[in-house]
Coordinates of C-alpha atoms in Angstrom, one line a residue:
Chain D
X1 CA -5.1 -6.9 6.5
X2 CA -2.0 -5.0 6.4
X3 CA 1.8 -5.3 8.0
X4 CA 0.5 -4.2 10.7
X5 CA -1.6 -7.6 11.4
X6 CA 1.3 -9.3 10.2
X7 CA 2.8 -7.5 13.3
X8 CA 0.5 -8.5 15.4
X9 CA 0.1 -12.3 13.9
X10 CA 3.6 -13.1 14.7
X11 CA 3.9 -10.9 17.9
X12 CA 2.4 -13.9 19.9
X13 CA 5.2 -16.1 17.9
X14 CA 7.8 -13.5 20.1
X15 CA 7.5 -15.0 23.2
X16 CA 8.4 -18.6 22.2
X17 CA 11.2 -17.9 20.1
X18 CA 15.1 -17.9 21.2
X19 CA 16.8 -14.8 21.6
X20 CA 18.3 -15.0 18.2
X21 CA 14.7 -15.7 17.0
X22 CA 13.5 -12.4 18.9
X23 CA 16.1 -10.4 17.0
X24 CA 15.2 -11.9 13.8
X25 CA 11.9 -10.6 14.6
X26 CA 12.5 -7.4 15.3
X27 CA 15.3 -6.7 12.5
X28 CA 12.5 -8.2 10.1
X29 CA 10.1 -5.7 11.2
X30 CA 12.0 -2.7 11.9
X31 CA 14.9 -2.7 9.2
X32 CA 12.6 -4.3 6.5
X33 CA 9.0 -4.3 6.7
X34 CA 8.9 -0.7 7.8
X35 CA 11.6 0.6 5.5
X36 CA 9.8 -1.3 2.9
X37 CA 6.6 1.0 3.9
X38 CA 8.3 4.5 5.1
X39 CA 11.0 4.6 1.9
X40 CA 10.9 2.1 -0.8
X41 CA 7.2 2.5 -1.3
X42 CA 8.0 6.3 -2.6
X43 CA 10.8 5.8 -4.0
X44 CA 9.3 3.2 -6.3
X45 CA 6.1 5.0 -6.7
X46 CA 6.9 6.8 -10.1
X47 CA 8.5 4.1 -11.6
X48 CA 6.2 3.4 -14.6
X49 CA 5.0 7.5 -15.4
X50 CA 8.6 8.6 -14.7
X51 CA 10.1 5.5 -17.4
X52 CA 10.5 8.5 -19.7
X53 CA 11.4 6.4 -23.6
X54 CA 12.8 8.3 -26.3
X55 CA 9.8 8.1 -29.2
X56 CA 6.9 9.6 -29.4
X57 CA 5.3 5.7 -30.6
X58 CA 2.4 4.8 -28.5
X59 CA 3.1 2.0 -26.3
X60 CA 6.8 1.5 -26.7
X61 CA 6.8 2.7 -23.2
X62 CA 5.0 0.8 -21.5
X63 CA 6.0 -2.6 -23.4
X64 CA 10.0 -1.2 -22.9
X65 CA 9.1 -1.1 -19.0
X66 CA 7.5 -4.3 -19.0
X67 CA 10.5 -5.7 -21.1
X68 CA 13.1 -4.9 -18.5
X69 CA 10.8 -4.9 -15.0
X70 CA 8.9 -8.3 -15.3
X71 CA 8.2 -7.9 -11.9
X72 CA 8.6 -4.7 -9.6
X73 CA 11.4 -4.8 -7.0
X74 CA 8.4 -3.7 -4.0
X75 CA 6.4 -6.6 -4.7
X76 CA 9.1 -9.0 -4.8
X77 CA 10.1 -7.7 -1.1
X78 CA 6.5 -7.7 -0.3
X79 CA 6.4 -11.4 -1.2
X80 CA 9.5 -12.3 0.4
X81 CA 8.8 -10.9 3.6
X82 CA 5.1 -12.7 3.2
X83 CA 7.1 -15.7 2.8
X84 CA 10.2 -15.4 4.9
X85 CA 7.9 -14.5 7.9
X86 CA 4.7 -17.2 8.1
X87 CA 7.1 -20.3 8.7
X88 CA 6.7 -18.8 12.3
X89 CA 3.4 -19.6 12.3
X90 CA 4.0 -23.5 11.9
X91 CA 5.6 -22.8 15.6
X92 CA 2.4 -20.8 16.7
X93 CA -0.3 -23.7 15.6
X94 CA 1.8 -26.2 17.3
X95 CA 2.2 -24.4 20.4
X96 CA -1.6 -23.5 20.4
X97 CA -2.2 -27.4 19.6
X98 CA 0.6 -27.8 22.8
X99 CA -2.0 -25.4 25.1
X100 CA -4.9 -26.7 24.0
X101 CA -3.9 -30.0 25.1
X102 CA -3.1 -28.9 28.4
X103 CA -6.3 -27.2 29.0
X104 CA -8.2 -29.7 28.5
X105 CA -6.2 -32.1 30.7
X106 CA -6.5 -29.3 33.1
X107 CA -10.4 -29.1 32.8
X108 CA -10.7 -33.1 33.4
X109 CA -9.2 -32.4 36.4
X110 CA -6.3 -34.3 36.3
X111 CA -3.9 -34.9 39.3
X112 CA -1.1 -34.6 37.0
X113 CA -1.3 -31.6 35.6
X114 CA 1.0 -28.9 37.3
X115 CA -0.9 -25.8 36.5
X116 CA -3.3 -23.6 39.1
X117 CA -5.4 -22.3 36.5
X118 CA -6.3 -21.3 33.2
X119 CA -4.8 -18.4 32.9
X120 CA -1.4 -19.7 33.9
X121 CA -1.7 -22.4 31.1
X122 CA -2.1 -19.3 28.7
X123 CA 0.6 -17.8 30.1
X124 CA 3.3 -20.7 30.1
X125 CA 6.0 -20.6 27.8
X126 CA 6.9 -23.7 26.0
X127 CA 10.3 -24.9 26.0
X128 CA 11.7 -26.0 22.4
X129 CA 12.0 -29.6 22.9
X130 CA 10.7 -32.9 22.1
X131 CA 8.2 -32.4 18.7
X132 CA 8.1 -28.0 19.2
X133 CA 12.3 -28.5 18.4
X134 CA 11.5 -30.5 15.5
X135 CA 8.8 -27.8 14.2
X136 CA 10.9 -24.8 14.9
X137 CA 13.9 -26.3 13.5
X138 CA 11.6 -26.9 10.7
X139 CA 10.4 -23.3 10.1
X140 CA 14.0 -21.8 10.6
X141 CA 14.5 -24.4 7.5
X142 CA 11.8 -22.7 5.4
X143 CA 12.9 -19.6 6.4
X144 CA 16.3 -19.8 4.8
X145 CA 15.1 -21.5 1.8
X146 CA 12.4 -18.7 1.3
X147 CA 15.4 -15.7 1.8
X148 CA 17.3 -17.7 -0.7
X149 CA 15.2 -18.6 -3.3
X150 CA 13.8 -14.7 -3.5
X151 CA 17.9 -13.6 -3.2
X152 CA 18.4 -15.5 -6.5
X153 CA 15.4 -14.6 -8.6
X154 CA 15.9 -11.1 -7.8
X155 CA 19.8 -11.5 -9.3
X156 CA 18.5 -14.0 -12.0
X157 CA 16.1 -10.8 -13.4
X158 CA 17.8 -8.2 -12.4
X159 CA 21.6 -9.0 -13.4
X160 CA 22.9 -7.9 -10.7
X161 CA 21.8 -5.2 -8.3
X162 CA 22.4 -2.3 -9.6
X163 CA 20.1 0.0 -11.3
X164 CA 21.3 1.6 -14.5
X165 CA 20.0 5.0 -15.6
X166 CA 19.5 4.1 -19.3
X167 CA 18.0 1.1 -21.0
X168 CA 18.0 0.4 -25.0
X169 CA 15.0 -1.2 -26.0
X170 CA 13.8 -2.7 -29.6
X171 CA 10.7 -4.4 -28.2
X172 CA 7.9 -4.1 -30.9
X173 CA 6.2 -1.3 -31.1
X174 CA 9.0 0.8 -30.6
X175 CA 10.5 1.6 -34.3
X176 CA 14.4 0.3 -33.9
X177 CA 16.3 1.3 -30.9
X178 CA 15.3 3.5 -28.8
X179 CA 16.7 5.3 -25.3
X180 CA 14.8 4.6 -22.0
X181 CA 15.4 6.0 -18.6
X182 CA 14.4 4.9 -15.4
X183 CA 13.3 7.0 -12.9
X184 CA 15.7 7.6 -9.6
X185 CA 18.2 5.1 -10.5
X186 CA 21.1 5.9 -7.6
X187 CA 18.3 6.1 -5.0
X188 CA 16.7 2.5 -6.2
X189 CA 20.5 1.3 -6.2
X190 CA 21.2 2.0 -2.5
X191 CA 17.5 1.0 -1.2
X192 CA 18.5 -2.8 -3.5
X193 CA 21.8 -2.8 -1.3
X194 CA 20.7 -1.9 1.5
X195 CA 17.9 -4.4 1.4
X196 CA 20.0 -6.9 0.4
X197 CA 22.4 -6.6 3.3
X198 CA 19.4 -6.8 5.7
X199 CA 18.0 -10.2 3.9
X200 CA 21.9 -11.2 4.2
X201 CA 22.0 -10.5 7.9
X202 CA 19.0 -12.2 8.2
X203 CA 20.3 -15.3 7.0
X204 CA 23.1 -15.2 9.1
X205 CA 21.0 -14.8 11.6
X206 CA 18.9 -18.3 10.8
X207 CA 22.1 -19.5 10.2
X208 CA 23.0 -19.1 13.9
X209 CA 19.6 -19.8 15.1
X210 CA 20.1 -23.3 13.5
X211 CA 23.4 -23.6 14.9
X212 CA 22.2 -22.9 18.4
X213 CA 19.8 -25.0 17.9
X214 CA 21.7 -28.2 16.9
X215 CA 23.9 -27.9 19.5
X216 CA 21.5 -27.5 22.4
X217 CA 19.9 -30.5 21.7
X218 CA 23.2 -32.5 21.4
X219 CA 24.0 -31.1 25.1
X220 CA 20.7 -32.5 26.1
X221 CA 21.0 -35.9 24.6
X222 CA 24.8 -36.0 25.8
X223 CA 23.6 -35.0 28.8
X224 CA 20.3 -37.2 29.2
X225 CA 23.1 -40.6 28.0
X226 CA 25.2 -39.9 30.9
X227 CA 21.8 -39.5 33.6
X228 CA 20.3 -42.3 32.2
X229 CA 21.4 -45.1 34.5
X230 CA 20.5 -42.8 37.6
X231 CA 16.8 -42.0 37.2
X232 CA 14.4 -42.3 34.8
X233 CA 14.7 -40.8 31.6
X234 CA 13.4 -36.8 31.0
X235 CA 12.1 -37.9 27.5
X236 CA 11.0 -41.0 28.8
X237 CA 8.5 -39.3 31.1
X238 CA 7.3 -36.9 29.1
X239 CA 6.4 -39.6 26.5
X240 CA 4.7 -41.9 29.1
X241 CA 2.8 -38.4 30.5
X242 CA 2.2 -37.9 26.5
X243 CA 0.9 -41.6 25.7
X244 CA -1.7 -41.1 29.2
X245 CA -3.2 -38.0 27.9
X246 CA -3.9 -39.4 24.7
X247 CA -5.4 -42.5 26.5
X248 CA -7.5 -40.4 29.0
X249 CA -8.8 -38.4 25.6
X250 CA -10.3 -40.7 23.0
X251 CA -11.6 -42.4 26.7
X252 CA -13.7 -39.5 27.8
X253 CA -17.0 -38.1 26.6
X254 CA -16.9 -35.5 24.1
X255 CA -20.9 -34.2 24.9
X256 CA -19.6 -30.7 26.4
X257 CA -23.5 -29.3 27.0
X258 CA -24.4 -32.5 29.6
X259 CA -20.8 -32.6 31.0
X260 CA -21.2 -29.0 31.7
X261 CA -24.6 -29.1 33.3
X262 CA -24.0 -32.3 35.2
Chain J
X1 CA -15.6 -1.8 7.3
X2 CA -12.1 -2.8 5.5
X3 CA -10.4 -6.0 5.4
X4 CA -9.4 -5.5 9.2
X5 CA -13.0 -6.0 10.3
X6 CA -13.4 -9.1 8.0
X7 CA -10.2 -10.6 10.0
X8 CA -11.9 -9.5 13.3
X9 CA -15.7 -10.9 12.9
X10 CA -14.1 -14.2 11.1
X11 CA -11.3 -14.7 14.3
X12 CA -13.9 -15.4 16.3
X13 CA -14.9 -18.3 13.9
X14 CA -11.4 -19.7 14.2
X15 CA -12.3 -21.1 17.7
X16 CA -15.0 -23.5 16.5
X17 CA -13.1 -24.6 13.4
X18 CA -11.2 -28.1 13.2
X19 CA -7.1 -28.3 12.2
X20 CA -7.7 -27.6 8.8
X21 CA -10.1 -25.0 9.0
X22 CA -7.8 -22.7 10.5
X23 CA -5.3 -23.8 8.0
X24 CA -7.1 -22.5 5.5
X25 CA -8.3 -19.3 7.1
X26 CA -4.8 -18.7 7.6
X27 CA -4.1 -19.3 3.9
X28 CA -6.7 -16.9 3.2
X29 CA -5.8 -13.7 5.3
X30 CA -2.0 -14.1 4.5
X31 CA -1.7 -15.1 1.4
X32 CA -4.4 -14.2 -0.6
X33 CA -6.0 -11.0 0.8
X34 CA -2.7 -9.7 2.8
X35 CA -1.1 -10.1 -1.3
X36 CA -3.9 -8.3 -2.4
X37 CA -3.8 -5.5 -0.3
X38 CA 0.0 -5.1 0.0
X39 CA 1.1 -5.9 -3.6
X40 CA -1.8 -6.7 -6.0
X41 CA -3.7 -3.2 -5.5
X42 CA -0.3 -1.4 -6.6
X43 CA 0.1 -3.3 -9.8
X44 CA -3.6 -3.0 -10.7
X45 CA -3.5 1.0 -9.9
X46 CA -2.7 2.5 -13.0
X47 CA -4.1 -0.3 -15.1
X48 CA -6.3 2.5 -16.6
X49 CA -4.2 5.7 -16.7
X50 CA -1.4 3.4 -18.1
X51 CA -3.9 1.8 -21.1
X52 CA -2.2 3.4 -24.0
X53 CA -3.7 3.1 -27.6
X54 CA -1.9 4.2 -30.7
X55 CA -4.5 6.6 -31.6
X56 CA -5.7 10.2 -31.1
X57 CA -9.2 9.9 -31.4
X58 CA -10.8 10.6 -28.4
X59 CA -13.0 8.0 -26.2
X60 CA -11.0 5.1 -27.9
X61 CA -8.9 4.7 -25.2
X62 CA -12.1 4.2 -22.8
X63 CA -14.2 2.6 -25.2
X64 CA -11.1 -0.4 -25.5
X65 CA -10.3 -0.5 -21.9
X66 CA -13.8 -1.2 -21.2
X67 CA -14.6 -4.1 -23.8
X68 CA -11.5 -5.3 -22.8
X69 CA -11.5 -5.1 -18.8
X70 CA -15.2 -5.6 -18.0
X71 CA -14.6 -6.1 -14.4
X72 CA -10.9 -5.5 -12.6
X73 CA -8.8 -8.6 -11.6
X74 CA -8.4 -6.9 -8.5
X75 CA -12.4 -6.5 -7.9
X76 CA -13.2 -10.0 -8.6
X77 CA -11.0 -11.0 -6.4
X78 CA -12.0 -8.8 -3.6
X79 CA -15.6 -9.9 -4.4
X80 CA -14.4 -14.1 -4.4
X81 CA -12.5 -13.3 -1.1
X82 CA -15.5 -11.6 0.4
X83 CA -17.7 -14.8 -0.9
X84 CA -15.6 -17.2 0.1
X85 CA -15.0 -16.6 3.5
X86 CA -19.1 -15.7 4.3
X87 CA -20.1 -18.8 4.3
X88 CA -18.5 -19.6 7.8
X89 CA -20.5 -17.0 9.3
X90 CA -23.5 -19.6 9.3
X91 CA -21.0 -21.6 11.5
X92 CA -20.5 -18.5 13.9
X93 CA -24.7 -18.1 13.8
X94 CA -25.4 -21.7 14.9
X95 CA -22.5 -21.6 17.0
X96 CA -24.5 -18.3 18.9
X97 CA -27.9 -19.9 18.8
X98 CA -26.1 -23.2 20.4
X99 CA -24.7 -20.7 23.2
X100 CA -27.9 -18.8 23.8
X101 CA -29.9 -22.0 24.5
X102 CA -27.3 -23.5 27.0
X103 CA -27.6 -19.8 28.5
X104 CA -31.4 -20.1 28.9
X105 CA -31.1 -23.5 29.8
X106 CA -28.7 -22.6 32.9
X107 CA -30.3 -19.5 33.7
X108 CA -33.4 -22.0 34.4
X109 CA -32.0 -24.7 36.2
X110 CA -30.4 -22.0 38.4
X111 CA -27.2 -21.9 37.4
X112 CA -27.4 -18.4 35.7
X113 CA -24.4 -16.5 37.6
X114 CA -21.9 -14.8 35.9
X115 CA -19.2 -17.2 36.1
X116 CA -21.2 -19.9 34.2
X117 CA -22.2 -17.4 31.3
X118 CA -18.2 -16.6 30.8
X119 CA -18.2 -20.6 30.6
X120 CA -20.5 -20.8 27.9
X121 CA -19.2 -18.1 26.3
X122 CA -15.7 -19.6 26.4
X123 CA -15.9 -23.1 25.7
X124 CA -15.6 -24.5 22.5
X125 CA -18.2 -26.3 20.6
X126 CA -18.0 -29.9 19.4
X127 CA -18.7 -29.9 15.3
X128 CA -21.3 -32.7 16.0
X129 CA -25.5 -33.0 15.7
X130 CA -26.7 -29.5 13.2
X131 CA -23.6 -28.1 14.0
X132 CA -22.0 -30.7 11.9
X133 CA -24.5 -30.3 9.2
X134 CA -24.4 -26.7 9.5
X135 CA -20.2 -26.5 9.1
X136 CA -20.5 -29.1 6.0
X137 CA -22.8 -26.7 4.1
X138 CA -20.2 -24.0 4.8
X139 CA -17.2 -25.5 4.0
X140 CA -19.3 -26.9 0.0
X141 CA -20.5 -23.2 -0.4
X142 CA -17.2 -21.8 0.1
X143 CA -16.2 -24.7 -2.6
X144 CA -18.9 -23.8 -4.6
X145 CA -17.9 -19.8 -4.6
X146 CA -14.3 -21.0 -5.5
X147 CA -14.8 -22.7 -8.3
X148 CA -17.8 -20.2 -9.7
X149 CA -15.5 -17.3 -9.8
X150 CA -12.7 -19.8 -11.0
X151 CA -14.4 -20.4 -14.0
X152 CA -15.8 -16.4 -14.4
X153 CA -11.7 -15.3 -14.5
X154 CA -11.4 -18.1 -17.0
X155 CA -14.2 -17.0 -18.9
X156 CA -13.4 -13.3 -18.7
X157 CA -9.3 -13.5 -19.2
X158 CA -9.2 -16.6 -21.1
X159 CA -5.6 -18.7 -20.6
X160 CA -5.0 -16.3 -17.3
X161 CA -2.1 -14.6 -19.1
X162 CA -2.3 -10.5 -19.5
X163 CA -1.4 -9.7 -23.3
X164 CA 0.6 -6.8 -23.7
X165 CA -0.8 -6.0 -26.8
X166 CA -4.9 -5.9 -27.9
X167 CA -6.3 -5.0 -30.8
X168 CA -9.6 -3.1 -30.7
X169 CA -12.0 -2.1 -33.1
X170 CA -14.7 -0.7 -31.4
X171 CA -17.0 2.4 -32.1
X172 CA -15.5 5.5 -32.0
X173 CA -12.1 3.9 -33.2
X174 CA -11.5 4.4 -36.4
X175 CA -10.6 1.1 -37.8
X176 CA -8.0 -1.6 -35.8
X177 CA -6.6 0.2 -33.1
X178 CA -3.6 -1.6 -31.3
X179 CA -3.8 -1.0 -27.4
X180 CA -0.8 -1.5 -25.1
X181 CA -1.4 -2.9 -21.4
X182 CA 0.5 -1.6 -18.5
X183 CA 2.6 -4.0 -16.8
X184 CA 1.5 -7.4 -18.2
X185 CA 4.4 -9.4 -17.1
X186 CA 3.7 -8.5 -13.2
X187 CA -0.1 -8.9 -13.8
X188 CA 0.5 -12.4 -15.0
X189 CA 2.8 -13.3 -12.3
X190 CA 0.3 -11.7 -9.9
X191 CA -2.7 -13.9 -11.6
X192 CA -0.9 -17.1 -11.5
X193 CA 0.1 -16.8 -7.7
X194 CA -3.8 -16.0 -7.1
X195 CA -4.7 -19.0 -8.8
X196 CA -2.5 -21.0 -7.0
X197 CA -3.3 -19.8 -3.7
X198 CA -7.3 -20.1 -4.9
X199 CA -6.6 -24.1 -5.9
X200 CA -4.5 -24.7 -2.3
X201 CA -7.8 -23.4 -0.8
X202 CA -9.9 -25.6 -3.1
X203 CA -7.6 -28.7 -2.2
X204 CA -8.0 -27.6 1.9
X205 CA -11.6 -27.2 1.8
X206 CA -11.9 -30.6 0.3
X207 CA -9.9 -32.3 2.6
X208 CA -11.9 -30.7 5.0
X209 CA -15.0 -32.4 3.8
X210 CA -13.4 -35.6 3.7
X211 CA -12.3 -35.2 7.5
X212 CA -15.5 -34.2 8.2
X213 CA -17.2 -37.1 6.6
X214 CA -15.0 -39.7 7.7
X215 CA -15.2 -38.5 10.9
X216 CA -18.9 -38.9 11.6
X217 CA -18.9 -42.5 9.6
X218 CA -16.3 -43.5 12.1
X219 CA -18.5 -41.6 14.9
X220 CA -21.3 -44.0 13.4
X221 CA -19.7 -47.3 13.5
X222 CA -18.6 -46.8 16.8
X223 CA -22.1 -46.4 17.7
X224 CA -23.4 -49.1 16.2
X225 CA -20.8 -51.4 17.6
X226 CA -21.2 -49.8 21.0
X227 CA -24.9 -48.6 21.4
X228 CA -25.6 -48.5 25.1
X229 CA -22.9 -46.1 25.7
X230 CA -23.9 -43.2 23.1
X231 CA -20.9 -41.3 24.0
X232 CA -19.1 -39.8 21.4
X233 CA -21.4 -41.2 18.7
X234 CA -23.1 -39.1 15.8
X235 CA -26.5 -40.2 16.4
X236 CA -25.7 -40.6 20.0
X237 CA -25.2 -36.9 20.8
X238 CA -27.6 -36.0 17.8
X239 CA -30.4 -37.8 20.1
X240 CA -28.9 -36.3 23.2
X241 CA -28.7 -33.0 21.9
X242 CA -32.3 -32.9 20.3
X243 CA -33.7 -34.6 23.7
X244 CA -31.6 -31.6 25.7
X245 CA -33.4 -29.2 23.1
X246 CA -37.0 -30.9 23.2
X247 CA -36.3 -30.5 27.2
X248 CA -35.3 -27.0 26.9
X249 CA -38.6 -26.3 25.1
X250 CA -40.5 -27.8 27.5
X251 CA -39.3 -26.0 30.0
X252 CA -39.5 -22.7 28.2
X253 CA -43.4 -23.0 27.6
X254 CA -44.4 -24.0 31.1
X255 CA -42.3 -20.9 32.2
X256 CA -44.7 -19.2 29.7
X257 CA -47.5 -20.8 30.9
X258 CA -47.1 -20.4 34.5
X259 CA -46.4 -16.8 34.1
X260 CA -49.3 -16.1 32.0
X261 CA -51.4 -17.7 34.9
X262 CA -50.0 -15.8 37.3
X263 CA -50.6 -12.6 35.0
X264 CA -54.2 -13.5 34.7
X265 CA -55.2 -14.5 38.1
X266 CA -53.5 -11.4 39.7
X267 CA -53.9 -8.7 37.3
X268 CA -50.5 -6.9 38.1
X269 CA -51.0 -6.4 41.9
X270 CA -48.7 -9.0 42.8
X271 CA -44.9 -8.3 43.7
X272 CA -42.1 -9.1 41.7
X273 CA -40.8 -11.2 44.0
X274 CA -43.7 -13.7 44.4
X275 CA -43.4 -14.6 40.3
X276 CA -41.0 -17.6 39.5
X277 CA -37.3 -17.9 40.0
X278 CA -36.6 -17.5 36.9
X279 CA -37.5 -14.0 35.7

């Protein structure tokens, strides 16, 4: 279970997303999952046996490293992006939930339902409206809070962003003060900024996404006030339709071996 | 056989699970094993190369790391991952025997053409009857593995917090040795969120068991208010199901028992074609 079935997890989420939610998608994957795994990862990979300390004291080194990097910048990203990226799965399960529904009114053979087969139930998008607008709002939400909260506790214990080439540690064992210097600090500076930026564009992204969002759905209601006297109410329907499926469900028998064989 | 084949054979488990089954399967590949593989394994890599103690004398070093690290965070977790998410393998079992009897069952009321098979294969069974019994057990012995290796981390690494410092004493150190671990700070962080992960799972499964449970009392009730109908019930399709099997045996040992007839009185001269529909 690697990024690459992360990939392929929220692949499927793709095809249900807005447009800004498709290039949130792929700026996520390509500018920082993969740079994570092509770059950082080596650039980061000495950073404990190249923390060089200035003593010959055993285990002033590795208590000085653990004084000043708590946690390791990779991992942090590593959990971030974990985070930042599974909200889109809240979206998945409810479209399945969505399909699944449909399928099953499909299979009772209902004279309602629009679809010619299976397959085409698989392959129907799901617009964002009704409860799915709710959940994706929802996960954009998450998403945001996630970038946010991982923004700040990487400035809260790293004070600031920069990486400085010497640290002075007096963590016991080491006997007073003593010199310590980190390994590639330049390079780990512009990988930090760089990252950052990305995780900023990302926000701004979500940001817009939200935006979008919002303002279709006060177009729609604005929209739906001034039909409403003419015909019956879009939402209306689809609640009605909604309310008969659930009817027509806890009404049928469940026992799939004799309904199959009958 | 890596973590990518664990995620493929369980998948197909997904289908048959209910809401919060796949919740938790999610839980599992994401956040525990994915943070295992992507983050935990880095942290735990030099754990020995990194084990520093303030001595010269050689084997110390070893000697300490061992009394102190008897089994590797990172290998009990593997092995409590691998435990835990077993158990719904008896699911995908019954799950298969359940298919292979409807199989045999259309195949000999004639219905055994392809398109049926892909049927069976494809629809999704209801957690009712053995099956019900059968996912129960599952879901208490992945609770049961949970806690167990819980309470083996707690007994092993006692408070769940990584020391930076140890003192060890044991043959061939001369005297108190003080023995410095690599990135403690990260390994506790890195314990903690394992924890919490393994106690969202706990909290899932149970809920799970509840769902399950008040789901077939409620199954029951409306059986017992509601008897002639059987549909939907617990009992209902338990009866149902075990009459459909007790038919299905039938069936399969007069199938036996004509053939063997037909085997005796012709010896083998008669054509294929001339033996029952079935075969």
């Amino acid at each position: 279970m690697d990024w690459g079935a992360l990939h392929t997890i929220l692949g499927g989420v793709n095809k249900h997303s807005t447009s800004i939610g498709k290039i949130w998608l792929t700026v996520l994957f390509i500018f920082r999952i993969m740079i994570l795994v092509v770059a950082a990862e080596r650039v980061w990979g000495d950073e404990q046996d190249d923390f060089v300390c200035n003593t010959l004291q055993p285990g002033c080194r590795n208590v000085c490293y653990d004084h000043f990097f708590p946690i390791s910048h990779i991992r942090l990203w590593a959990l971030q992006l974990i985070f930042v990226s599974t909200p889109a799965l809240l979206v998945a399960m409810h479209v399945a939930y969505r399909r699944h529904e449909k399928k099953r009114q499909f299979r009772k053979g209902d004279q309602k339902c629009e679809f010619k087969d299976i397959e085409e139930i698989r392959k129907q998008r799901f617009r964002i409206e009704g409860s799915l607008w709710w959940t994706y709002t929802g996960s954009i939400f998450f998403r945001l809070i996630f970038e946010a909260v991982f923004m700040y506790a990487f400035y809260f214990m790293y004070d600031g962003f920069r990486m400085p080439r010497l640290m002075k540690c007096n963590a016991w064992p080491c006997p007073n003060t003593v010199d310590c210097f980190v390994s590639r600090p330049t390079e780990k500076t512009v990988f930090t900024i760089f990252m950052i930026a990305v995780s900023s564009i990302c926000i701004l992204l979500n940001v817009a996404e939200l935006c979008y969002l919002l303002t279709k759905f006060f177009l729609r209601r604005s929209k739906k006030a001034g039909n409403s006297k003419q015909q019956p109410n879009h939402e209306n329907k689809e609640e009605t339709k909604q309310n008969e499926m659930n009817e027509l469900i806890s009404d049928s028998c469940q026992n799939t071996v004799i309904g199959f064989t009958s | 056989m890596n973590w990518a084949g664990l995620y493929t054979v369980l998948s197909g488990v997904n289908r048959h699970s209910t809401a919060i089954g796949r919740i938790w399967l999610s839980v599992i590949f994401i956040f525990r094993i994915m943070v295992l593989v992507v983050a935990a394994e880095s942290v735990w890599g030099d754990e020995k190369s990194a084990f520093t103690c303030n001595t010269q004398q050689p084997g110390c070093n070893s000697v300490c790391y061992d009394h102190f690290f008897p089994i590797s965070h990172i290998r009990l977790w593997a092995l409590q991952l691998i435990l835990v998410t077993t158990p719904a393998l008896l699911v995908a079992m019954h799950v298969a025997y359940q298919q292979h009897q409807e199989k045999k069952l259309l195949v000999l009321t004639g219905h055994g053409d392809a398109k049926h098979m892909e049927e069976v294969k494809k629809h999704k069974m209801r957690i009712a009857g053995s099956l019900w019994w059968t996912y129960v057990c599952s879901v208490v012995f992945r609770l049961l593995f949970e806690a167990v290796f819980m309470y083996i981390f707690y007994m092993l690494y006692p408070g769940y917090q990584m020391m930076r410092l140890v003192k060890c004493e044991a043959y061939p150190c001369p005297n108190t040795v003080d023995c410095f671990i690599s990135r403690p700070t990260e390994k506790t962080i890195f314990t903690v969120f394992m924890l919490v992960t393994s106690s969202v799972c706990i909290v899932l499964n149970m809920a799970e068991l509840v769902y399950l449970v008040v789901r077939a009392c409620a199954r029951r009730s409306q059986h017992h208010s509601n008897p002639s109908s059987g549909k939907g019930s617990f009992y209902g399709h338990k009866h149902s199901s075990e009459y459909k099997q007790n038919e299905i045996n039938q069936l399969l040992t007069e199938q036996d028992g004509s053939l063997k007839d037909m085997l005796r009185r012709n010896s083998g001269l008669q054509d294929k074609g001339d033996r029952c529909s079935a075969c």
